Each structure stands twice: as C-alpha cells, then as structure tokens.
Short mmCIF file of C-alpha atoms in Angstrom, two decimals:
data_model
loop_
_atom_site.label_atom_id
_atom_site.label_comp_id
_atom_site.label_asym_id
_atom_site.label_seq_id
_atom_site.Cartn_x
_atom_site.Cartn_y
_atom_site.Cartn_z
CA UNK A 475 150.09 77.48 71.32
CA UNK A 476 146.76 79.33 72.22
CA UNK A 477 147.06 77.69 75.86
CA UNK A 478 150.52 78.80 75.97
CA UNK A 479 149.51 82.33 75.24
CA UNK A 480 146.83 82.07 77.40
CA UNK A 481 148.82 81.22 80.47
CA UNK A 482 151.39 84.10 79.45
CA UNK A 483 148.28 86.59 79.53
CA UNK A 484 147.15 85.92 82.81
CA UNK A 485 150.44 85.77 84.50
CA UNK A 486 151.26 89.25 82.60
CA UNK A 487 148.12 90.13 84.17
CA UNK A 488 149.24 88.75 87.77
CA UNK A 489 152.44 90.42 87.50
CA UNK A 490 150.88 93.89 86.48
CA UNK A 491 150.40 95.50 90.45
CA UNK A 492 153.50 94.80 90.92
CA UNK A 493 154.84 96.55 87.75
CA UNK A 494 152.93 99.74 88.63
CA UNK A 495 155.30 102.07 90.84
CA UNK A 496 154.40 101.71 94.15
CA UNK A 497 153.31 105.43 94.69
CA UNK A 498 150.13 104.94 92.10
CA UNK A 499 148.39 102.95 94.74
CA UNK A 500 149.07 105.43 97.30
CA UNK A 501 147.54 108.07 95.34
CA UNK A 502 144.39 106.72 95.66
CA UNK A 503 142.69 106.06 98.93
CA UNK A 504 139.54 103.89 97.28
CA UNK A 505 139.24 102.64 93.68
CA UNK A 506 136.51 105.12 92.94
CA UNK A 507 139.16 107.95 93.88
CA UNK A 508 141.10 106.87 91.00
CA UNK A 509 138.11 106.18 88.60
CA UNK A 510 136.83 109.66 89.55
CA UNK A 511 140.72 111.24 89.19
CA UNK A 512 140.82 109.58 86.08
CA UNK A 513 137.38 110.71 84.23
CA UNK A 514 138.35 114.20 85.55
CA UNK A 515 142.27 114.25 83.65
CA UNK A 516 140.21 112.76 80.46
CA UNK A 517 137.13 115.95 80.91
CA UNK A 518 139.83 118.87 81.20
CA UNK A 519 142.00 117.20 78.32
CA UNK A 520 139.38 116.54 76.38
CA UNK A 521 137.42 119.77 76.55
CA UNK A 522 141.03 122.03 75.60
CA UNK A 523 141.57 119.54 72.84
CA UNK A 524 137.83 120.22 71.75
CA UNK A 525 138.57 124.10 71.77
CA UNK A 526 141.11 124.14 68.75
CA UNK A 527 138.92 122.27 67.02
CA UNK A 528 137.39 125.33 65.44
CA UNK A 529 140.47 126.51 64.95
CA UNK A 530 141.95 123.77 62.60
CA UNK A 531 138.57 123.90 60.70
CA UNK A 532 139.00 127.39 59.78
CA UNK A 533 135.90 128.46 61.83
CA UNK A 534 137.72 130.09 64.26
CA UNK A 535 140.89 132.55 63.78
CA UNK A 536 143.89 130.62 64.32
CA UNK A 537 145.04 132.64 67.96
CA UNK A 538 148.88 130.96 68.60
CA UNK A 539 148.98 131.45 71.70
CA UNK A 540 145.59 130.47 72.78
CA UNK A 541 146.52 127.04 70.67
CA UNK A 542 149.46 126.97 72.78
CA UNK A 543 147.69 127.52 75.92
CA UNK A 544 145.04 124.95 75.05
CA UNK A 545 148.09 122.30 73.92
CA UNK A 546 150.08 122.88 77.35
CA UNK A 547 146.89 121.62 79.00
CA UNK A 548 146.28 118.70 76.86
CA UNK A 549 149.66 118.27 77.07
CA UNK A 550 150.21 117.86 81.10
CA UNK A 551 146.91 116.07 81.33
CA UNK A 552 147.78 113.30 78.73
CA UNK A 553 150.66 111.96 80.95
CA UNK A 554 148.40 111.46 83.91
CA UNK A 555 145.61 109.31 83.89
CA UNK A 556 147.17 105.97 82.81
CA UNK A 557 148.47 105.55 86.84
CA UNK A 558 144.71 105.74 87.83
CA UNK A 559 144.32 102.80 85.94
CA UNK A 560 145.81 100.21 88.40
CA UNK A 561 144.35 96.80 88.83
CA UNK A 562 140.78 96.81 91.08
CA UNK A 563 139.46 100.01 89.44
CA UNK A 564 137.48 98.99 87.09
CA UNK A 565 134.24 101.11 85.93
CA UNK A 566 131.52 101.20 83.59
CA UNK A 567 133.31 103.55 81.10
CA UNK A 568 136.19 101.44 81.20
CA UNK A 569 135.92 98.25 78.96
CA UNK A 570 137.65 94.75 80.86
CA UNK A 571 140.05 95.04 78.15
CA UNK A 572 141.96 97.87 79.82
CA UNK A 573 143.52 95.28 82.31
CA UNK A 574 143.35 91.93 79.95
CA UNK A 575 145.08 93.73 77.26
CA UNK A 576 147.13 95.90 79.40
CA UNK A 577 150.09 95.73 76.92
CA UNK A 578 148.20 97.25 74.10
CA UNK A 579 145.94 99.59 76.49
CA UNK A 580 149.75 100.73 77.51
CA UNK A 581 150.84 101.25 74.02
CA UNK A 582 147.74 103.28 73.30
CA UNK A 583 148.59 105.81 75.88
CA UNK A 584 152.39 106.29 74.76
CA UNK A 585 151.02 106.64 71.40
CA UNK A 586 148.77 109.40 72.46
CA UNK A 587 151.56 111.19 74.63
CA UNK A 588 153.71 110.68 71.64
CA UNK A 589 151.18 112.35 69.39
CA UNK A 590 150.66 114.57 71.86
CA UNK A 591 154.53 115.98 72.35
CA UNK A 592 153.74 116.48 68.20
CA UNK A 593 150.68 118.82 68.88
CA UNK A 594 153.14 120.54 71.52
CA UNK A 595 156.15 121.28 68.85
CA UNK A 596 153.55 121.82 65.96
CA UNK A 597 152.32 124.99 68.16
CA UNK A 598 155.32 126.11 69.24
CA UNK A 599 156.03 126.87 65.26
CA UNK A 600 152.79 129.03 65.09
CA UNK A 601 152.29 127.63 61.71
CA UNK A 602 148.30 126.48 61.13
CA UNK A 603 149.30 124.38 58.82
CA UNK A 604 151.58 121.91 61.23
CA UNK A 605 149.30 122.35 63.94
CA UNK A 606 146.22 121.11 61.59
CA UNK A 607 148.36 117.99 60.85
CA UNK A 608 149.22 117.24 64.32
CA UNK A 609 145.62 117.81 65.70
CA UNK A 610 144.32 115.48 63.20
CA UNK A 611 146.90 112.54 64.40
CA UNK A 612 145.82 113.45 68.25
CA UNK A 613 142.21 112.88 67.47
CA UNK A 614 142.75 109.71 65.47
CA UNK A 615 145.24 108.71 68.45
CA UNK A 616 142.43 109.32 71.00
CA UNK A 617 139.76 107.53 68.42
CA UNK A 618 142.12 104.39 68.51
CA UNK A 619 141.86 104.16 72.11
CA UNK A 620 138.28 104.81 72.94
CA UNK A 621 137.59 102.48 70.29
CA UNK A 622 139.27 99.64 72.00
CA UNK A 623 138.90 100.53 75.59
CA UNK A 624 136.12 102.57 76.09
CA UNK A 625 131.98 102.07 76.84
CA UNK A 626 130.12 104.74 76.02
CA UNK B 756 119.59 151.02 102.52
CA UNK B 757 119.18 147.54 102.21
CA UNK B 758 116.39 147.94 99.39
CA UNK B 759 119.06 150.07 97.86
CA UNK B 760 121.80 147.50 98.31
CA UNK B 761 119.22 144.64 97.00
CA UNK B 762 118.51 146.61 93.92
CA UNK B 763 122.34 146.86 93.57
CA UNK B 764 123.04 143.83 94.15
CA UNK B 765 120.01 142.29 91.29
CA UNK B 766 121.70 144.97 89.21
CA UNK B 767 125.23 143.54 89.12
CA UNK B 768 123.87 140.06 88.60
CA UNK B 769 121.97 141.23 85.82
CA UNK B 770 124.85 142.79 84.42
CA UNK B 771 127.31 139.86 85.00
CA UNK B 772 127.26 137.92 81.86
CA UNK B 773 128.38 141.57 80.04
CA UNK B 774 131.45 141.14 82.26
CA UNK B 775 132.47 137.73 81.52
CA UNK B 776 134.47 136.88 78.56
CA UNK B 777 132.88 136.02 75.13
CA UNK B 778 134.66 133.34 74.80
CA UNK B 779 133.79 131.70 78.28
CA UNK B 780 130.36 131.10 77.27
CA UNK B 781 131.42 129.97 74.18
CA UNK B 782 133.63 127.21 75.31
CA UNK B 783 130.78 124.67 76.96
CA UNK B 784 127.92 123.73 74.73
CA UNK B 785 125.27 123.00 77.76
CA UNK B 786 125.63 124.34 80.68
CA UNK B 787 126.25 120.71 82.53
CA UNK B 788 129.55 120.82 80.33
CA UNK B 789 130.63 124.01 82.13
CA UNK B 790 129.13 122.31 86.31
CA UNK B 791 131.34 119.07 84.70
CA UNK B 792 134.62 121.10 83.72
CA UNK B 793 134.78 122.67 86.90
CA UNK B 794 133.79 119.97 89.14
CA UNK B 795 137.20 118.01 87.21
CA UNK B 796 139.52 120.92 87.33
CA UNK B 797 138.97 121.31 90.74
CA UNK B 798 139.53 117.33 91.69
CA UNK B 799 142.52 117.00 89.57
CA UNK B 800 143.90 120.33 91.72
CA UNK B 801 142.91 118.76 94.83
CA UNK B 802 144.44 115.74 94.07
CA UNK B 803 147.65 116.81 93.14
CA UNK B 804 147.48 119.38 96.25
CA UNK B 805 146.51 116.32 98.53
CA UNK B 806 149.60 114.27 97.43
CA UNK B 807 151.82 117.19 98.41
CA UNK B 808 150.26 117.04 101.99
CA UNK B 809 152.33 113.48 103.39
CA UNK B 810 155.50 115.36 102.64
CA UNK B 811 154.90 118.49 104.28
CA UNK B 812 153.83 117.00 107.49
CA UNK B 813 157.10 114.53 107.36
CA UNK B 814 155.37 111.39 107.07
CA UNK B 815 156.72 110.95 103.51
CA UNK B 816 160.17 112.04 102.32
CA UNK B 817 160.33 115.24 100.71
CA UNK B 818 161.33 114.71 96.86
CA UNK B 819 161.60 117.93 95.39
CA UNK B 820 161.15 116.95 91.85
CA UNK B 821 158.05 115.53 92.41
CA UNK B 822 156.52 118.34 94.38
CA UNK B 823 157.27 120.26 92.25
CA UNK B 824 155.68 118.40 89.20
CA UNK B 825 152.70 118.12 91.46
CA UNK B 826 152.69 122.08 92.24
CA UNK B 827 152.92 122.62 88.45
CA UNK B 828 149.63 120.60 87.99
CA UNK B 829 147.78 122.91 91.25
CA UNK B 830 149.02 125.91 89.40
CA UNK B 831 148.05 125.34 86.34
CA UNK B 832 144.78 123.55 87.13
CA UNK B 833 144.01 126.76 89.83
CA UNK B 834 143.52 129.20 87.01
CA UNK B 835 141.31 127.59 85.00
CA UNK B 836 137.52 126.86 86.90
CA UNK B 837 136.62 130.45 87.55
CA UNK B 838 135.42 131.12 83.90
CA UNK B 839 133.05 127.72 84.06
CA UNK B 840 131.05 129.59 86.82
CA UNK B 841 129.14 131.69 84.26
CA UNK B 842 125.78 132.76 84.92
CA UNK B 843 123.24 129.68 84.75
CA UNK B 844 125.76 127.46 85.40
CA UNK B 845 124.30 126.61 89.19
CA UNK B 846 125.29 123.25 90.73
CA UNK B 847 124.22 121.35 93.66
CA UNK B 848 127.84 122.01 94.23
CA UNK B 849 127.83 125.65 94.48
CA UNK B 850 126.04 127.84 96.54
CA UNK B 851 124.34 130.61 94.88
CA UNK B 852 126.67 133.16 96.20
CA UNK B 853 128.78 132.22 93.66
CA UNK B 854 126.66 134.53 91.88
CA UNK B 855 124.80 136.56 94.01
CA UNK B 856 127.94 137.50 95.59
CA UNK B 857 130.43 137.73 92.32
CA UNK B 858 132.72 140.12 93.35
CA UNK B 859 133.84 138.36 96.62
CA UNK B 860 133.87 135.00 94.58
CA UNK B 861 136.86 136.60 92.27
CA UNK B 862 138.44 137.96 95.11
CA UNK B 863 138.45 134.37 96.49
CA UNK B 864 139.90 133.25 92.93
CA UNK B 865 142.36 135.51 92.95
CA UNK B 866 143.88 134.74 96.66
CA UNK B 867 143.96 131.07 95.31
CA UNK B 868 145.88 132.13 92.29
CA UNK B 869 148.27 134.69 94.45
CA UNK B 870 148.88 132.00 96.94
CA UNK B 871 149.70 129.00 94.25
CA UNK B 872 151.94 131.89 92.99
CA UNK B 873 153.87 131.59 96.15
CA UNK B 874 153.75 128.06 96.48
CA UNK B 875 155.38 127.26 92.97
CA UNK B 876 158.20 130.02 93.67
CA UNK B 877 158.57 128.23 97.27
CA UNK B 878 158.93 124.38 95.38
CA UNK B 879 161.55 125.93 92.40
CA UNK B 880 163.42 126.44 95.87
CA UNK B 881 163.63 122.99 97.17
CA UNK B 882 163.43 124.10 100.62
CA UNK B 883 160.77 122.21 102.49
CA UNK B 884 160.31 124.77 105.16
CA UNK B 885 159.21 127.68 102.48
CA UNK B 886 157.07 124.71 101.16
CA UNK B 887 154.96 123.86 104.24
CA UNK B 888 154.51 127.64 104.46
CA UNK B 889 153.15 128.31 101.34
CA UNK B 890 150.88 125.18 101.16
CA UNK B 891 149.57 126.15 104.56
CA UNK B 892 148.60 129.38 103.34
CA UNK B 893 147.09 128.00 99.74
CA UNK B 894 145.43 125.18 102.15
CA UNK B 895 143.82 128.20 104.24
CA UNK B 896 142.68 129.82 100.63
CA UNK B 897 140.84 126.68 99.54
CA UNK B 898 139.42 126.32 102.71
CA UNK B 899 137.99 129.83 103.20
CA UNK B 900 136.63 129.68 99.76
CA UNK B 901 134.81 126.23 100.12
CA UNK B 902 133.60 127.86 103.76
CA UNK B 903 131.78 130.71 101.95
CA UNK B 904 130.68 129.13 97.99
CA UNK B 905 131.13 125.24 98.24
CA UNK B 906 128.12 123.09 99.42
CA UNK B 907 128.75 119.75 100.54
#
C-alpha cells in the first residue's frame, strides 16, 4: 500500500510542470528570478500584515481605512507567489517539501487566500472586532504554512 | 553662492526627517527592514511591468484582462517605496542623492506615480495602442529615475 502511494507521489510529482499554466514558466527567465520574485511578494505581504498588528492589540488606534489599505495589499500579494513556485526553483528558505508535498503546500496557499478574502470583508465592515478575528485566522493560516514549508 | 547653496542644501537634509511622515519611520524596525521593503516593492513592480513588455512589442498576444491585472499590481506597488527611503536608510542600491538631492527624488516619484496613472486609465481601455504609449512613457520614468538615484 505504502509502495503504491509511493509511486502515486512521484508521478503526481512528474505530472506537476505540466499542471502549472504554461505562462508561470515564462515569467521567469532563471529559477533565481522566481525565488527572488517570490521572497519579494512574501516581504511586502508580510510587512502590511505586520502593520495592523498593533492595531488588533489595541496599541495602536484602530484607523479603517489604513486597515483597509494595509488588507488590499496583503490581499493582491497573497494570490501571487504560489506560480513562482514551479518545479527547479528550489532555495534555502524553501523546505523540499514544497514540491514532494505539492498537494498540501497547494492547499496551504488556498487556505491563506481564503483567510485572506476574510481579512478583506472583515475591513470592509470597519468593525475592530471582526477584523481582530480575521487577523488572528491569517496569522495562524500563515503559521501553518511556514511551519511545514519553510527554513528559517 | 555655492557655499550658500551647500549650507542649503546640509540644511534641508538636516531638516528631512521633520518632513517625512511619523508613521514612515515607524513602520520598519531596523533600518535593513526599510533597504529590504523597497528593494521587494520595486522587483515585484518591475516584474509585473516586465511581463507587460512581450505584448506591447507584439511578440505575445495582447490579453487585456491580464494587462490589466498586471497594471493593477505596477500601480499599486509604484506608490508604496518612496516612504522606505527615510533618512539612514542608505543602500548599496541607492545613490546618496536620494538624499542629498530629496526634492528631485519626489519629483521623480511623483512622474512615476502620474505616468502609472495614465497607464492604468490606458489598460481599463483595452486599446493596445494607448497601452504601448503609456508604458513607453512609464518605461522612460523608471529609466530616468534609475539614471539619476539607482546604482548598479
């Protein structure tokens, strides 16, 4: 049974370049283009996310439409990197498991964009409240992920 | 006169960090944080911008939709580096008359801004001809400003 699903793995893993639309590729002229593209979505996502943080601590005033600002950036950076991660661009910060558990490296990033389109309708509301409780799933979302994917 | 301009000029520098926002200093811990924000604003821009450039010289064809999803990216990402150029921020990257010569650095900002402006009214079009025209002219503006501020 564990040979079988062994075999199914690494053909999954075959398959996967051709699974990827064919424009990802082209976007990139050398692997480290993507790596670099990639780490750069991930800084300017991460360092908006990190400026509400003060914010849904209560150290900050809660400014709507700075949150909203800071969540539209978050927002259109979360549905970009994951087409950077094609097949031959693999990097320190990146653990193996990115392309040898594609599947659930895939369903990490939908679960973040899913969070994400949360965050997005919690600030539209203006209400701290929802926008604390959305944050919170974002961050564990982006926790999840690091934790299985990432080398620090 | 040119003592007088040189005192001016170590005058305004002085007096620069009065004139940027609070919160911009606020937002990077170290200023590394603010050299690595910028450095990733300005790839994911150029990325995005670069993808753009196959279509408008015909060798790929022109898909409005995705122009302008890639035009939304430039414009957002365009407005957000100039506040990570504080005062003791200096790269390798930059040359110092990013600081020693402020005023013209904005102005450079600004074109970009102005002509990314024009380019995302001239992709809600879908007319490829008003889109090679405006992504000449923002091409021009990242290229003057890279002339004058960017080392390489």
């Amino acid at each position: 049974m564990e040979r079988v699903l062994r075999a199914l793995a690494v053909a999954c893993v075959a398959a996967a370049p051709m699974l990827l639309p064919a424009t990802a590729a082209a976007q990139f002229d050398k692997p480290e283009d993507a790596v670099k593209y990639r780490q750069s979505v991930l800084t300017v996502m991460s360092n908006h996310f990190g400026r509400i943080a003060p914010v849904v601590r209560g150290q900050q005033p809660y400014d709507a439409a700075q949150v909203r600002a800071d969540v539209a950036i978050v927002s259109m950076m979360s549905k970009l990197p994951w087409s950077a991660f094609a097949p031959g661009t693999e990097s320190k910060g990146a653990r193996p498991a990115v392309w040898s558990d594609n599947a659930k490296f895939k369903q990490a990033s939908e679960r973040l964009e899913g969070d994400v389109a949360k965050l997005v309708a919690a600030a539209e509301t203006g209400d701290l409240a929802q926008v604390r409780a959305a944050y919170g799933a974002v961050g564990a979302s982006c926790k999840a992920c690091h934790d299985n994917f990432r080398n620090r």
